[in-house]
Coordinates of C-alpha atoms in Angstrom, one line a residue:
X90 CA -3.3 24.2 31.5
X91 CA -2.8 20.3 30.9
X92 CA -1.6 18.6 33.8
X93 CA 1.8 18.0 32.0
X94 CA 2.5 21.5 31.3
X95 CA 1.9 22.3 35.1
X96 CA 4.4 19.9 36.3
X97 CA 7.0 21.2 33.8
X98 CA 6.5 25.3 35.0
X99 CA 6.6 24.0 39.0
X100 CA 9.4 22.2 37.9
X101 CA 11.4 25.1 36.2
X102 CA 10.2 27.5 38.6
X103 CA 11.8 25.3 42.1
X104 CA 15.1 24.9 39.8
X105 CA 15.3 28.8 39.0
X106 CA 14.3 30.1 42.4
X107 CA 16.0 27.6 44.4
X108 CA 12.6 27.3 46.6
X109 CA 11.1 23.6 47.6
X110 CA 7.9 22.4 45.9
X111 CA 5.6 23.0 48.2
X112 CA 6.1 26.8 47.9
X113 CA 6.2 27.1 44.3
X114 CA 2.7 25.2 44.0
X115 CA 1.5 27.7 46.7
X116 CA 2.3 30.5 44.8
X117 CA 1.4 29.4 41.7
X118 CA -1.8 28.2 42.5
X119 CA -1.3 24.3 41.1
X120 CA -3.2 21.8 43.3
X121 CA -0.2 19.3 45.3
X122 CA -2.9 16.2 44.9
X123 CA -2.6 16.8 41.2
X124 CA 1.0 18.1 40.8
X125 CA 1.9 14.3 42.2
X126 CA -0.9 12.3 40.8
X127 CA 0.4 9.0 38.9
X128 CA -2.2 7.3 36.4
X129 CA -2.4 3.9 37.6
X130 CA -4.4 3.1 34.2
X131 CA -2.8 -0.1 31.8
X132 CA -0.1 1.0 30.2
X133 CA -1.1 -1.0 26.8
X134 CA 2.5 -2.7 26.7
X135 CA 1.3 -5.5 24.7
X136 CA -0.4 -3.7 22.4
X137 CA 2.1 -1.0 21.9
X138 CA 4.5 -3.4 21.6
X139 CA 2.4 -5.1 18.4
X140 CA 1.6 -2.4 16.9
X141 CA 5.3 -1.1 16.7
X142 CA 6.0 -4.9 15.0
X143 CA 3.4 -4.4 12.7
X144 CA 4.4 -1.0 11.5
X145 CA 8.1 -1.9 11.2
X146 CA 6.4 -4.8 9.1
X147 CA 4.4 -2.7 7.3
X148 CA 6.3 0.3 7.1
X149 CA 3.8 2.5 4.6
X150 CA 1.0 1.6 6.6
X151 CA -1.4 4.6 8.6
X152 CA -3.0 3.7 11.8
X153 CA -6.6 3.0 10.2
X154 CA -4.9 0.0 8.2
X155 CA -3.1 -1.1 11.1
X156 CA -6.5 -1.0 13.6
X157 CA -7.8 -3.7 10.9
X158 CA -4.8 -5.7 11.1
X159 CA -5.3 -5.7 14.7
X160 CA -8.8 -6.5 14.7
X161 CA -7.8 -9.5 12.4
X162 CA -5.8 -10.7 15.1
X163 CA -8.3 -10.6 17.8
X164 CA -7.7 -7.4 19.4
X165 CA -10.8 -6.1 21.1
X166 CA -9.7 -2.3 20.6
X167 CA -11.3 0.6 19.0
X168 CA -9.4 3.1 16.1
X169 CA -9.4 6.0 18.6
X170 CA -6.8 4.1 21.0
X171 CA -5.2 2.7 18.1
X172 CA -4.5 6.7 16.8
X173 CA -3.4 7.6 20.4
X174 CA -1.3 4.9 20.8
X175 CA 0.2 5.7 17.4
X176 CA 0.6 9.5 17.9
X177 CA 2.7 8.1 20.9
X178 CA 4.9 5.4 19.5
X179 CA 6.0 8.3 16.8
X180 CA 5.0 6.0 14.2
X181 CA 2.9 8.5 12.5
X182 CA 3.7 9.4 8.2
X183 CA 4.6 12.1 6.7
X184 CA 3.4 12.0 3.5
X185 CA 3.4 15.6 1.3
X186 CA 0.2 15.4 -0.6
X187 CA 0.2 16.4 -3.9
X188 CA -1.6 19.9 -5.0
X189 CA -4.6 19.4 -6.9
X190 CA -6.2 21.9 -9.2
X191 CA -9.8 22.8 -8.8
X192 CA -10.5 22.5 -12.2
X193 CA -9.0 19.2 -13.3
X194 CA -11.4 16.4 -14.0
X195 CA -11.2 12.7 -14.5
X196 CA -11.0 11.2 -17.7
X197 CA -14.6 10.1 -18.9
X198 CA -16.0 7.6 -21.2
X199 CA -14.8 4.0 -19.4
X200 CA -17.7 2.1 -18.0
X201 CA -16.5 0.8 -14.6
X202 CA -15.3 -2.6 -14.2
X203 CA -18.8 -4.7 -13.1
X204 CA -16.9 -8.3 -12.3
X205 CA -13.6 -10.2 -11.8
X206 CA -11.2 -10.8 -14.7
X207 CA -13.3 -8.2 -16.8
X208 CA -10.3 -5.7 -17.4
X209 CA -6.7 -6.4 -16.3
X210 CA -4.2 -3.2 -16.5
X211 CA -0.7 -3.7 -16.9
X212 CA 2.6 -1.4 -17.0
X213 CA 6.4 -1.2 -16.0
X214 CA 8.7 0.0 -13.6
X215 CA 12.0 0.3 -13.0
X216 CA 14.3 -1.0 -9.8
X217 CA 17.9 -2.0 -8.8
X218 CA 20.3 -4.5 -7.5
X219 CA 22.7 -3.7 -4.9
X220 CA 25.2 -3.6 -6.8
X221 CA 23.6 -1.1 -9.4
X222 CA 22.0 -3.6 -12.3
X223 CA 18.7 -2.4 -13.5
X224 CA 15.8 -4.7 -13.4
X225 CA 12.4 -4.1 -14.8
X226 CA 9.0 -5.3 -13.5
X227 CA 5.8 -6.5 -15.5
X228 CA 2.7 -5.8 -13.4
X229 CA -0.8 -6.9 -14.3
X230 CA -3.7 -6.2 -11.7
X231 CA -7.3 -7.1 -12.2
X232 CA -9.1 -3.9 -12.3
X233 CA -12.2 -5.0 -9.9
X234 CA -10.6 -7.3 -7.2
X235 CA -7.4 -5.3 -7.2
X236 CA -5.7 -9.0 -7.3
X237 CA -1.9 -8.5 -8.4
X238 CA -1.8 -11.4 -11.3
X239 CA 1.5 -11.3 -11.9
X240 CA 4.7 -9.4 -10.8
X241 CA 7.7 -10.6 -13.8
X242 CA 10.9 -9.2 -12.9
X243 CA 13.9 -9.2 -15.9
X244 CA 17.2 -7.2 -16.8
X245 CA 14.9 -6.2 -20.1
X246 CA 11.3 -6.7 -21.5
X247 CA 10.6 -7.1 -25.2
X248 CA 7.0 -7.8 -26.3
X249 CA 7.3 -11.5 -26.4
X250 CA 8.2 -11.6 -23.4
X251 CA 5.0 -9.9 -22.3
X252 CA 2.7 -12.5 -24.3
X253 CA 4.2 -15.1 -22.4
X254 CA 3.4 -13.3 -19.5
X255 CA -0.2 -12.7 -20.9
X256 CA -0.4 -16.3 -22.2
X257 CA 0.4 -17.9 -18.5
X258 CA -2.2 -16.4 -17.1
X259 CA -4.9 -16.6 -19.4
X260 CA -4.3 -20.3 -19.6
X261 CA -4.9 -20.1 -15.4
X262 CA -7.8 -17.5 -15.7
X263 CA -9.4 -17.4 -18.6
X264 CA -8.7 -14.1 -20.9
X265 CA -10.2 -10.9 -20.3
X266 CA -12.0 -8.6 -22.3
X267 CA -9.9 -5.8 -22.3
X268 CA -6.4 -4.9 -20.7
X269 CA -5.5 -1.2 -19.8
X270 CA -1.9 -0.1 -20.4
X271 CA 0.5 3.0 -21.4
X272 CA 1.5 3.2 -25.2
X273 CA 5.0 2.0 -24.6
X274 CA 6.7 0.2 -27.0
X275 CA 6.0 -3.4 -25.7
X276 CA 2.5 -2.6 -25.4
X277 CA 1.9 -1.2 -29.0
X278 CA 4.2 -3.6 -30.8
X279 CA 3.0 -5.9 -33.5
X280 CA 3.3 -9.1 -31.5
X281 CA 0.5 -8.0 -28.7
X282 CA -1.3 -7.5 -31.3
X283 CA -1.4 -10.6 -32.7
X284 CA -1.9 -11.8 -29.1
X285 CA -4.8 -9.6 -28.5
X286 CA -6.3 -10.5 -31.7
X287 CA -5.8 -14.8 -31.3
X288 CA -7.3 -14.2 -27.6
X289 CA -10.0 -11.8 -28.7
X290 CA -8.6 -9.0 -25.8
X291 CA -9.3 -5.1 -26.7
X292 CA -6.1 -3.4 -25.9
X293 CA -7.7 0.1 -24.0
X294 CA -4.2 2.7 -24.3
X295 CA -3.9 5.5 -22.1
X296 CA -4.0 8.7 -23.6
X297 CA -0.4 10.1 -24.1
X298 CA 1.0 12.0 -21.1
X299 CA -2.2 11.0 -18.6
X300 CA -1.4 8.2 -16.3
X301 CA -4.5 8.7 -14.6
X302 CA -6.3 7.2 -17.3
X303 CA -4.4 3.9 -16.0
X304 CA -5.0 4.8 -12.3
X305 CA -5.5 1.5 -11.1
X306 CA -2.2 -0.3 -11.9
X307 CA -0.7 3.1 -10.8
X308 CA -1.7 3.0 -7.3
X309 CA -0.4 -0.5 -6.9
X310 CA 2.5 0.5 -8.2
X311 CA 2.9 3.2 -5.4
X312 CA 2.4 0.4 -3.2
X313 CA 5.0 -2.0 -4.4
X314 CA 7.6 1.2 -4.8
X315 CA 7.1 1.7 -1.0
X316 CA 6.0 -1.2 0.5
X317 CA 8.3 -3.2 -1.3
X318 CA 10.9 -2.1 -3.8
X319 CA 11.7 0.9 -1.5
X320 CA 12.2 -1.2 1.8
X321 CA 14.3 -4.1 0.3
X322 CA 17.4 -4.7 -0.7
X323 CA 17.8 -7.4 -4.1
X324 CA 21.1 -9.7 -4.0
X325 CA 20.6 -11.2 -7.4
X326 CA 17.5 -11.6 -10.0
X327 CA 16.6 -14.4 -8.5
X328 CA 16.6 -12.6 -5.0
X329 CA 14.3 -9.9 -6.3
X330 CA 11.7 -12.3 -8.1
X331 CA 11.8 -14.6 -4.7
X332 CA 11.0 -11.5 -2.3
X333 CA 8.8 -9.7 -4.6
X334 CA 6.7 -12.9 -5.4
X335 CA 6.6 -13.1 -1.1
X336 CA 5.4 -9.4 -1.6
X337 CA 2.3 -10.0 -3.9
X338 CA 1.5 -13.1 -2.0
X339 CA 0.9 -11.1 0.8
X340 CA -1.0 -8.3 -0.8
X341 CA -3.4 -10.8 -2.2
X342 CA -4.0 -12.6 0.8
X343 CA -3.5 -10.5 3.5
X344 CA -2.9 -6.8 3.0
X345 CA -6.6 -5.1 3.8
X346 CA -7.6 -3.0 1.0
X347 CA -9.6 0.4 2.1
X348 CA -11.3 0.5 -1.2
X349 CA -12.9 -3.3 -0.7
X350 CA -14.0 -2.9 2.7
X351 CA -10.4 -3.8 4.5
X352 CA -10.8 -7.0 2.8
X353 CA -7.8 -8.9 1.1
X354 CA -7.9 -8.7 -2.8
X355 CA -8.2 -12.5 -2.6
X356 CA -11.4 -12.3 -0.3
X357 CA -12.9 -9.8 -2.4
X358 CA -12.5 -12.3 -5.3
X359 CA -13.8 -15.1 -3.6
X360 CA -16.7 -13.6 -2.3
X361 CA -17.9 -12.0 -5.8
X362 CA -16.4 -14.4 -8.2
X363 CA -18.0 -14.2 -11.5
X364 CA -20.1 -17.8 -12.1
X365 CA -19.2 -18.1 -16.2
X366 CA -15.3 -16.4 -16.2
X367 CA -14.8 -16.8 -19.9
X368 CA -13.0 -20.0 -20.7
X369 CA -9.0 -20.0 -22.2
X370 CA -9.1 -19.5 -25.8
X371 CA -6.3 -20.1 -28.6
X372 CA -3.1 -18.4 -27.1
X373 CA -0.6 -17.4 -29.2

């Protein structure tokens, strides 16, 4: 029986039979030494006390992601004491997973992305201002740094306004070979066309009802819902594109990334950085 437990039974038993302490560990069998032992072992305040910041910061964050966060900072502390001190804060997720069926397999047929600004993926979602006004988002990851290129926040999209968006940043990066998005009808419209055509980009659609075929701007979507959009509340447009832009500053340059070795997107980049990233062509 944990030492814990023990002290709770002596305790309910003294209150019930109206008998002093002494007695009850007698008859019980519990040890006094250890019935009344204190742990004089540090109580971690500091730590505790920065890890709770960082997880109010970070409020979709798990324990592994906040170890490397800590380690970033110079703590000298394993991911065991990390979990335990966790568990004990009540800072731990509940996140309901969903089912998976045993036969469903991955779409096939895309090479995987070998460099930076190979294959950017692109795609919308939807928020809110506090007083009810629906904004949309624009946002364009590259597919092997997991860099967030651009986050555009408006009342409405129409395709021209996703060339300009396109057009900005291929005149900072260069244009890629292909971009990855849905088969909505800014993305299928005449004037990306043109703009994919002028730029010499490949267009790679999604297959109709299978967002996993776009899985990498999906994820970072999840992120920006819950990290972000989810945890924030927008005044005005200009509000929203200030603390989103704040957002995906952040998430390039600090936010470790499990799938690039708890590395910042932006570190990731900078350490495998293709040497001849094509050049900005004609831009519609």
């Amino acid at each position: 029986m944990r030492p814990a437990l023990r002290r709770e039974v002596a305790k309910t038993l003294q209150v019930a039979y109206r008998v002093s302490e002494r007695r009850v560990l007698r008859a019980t069998g519990f040890a006094r030494s250890s019935h009344r032992y204190r742990s004089i072992a540090d109580g971690q305040a500091a730590l505790r006390i920065r890890l709770r910041d960082l997880a109010a910061v970070r409020v979709r964050c798990g324990y592994r992601m906040l170890h490397t966060l800590l380690r970033r900072e110079g703590w000298r502390v394993n991911h065991k004491r990390v979990y335990r001190l966790y568990v004990e804060e009540g800072l731990s997720l509940r996140i309901k997973r969903p089912r998976r069926h045993k036969t469903s397999k991955p779409r096939r047929g895309r090479t995987e992305v070998q460099s930076a600004n190979e294959c950017w993926s692109m795609d919308f979602m939807s928020d809110q201002l506090f007083d009810g006004r629906r904004i949309r988002l624009l946002t364009i990851v590259d597919c092997h740094t997991r860099e967030s290129l651009a986050i555009e926040a408006r009342p409405r999209f129409r395709s021209e306004h996703v060339a300009e968006v396109l057009s900005r940043l291929v005149r900072r990066r260069g244009a890629p070979k292909s971009i990855r998005c849905d088969n909505g009808p800014e993305f299928i419209s005449r004037v990306l066309d043109q703009w994919a055509h002028w730029n010499k980009v490949e267009l790679d659609f999604s297959r109709p009802g299978k967002p996993t075929d776009n899985a990498f701007i999906e994820a970072f979507n999840s992120r920006l819902r819950q990290e972000c959009l989810n945890a924030t509340w927008f005044l005005s447009l200009a509000d929203a594109r200030e603390k989103i832009e704040a957002w995906r500053k952040d998430y390039n340059e600090q936010r470790p990334h499990s799938a690039l070795g708890n590395m910042s997107p932006n570190e990731f980049a900078s350490s495998c950085r293709a040497p001849g990233a094509r050049q900005a062509g004609k831009v519609a």
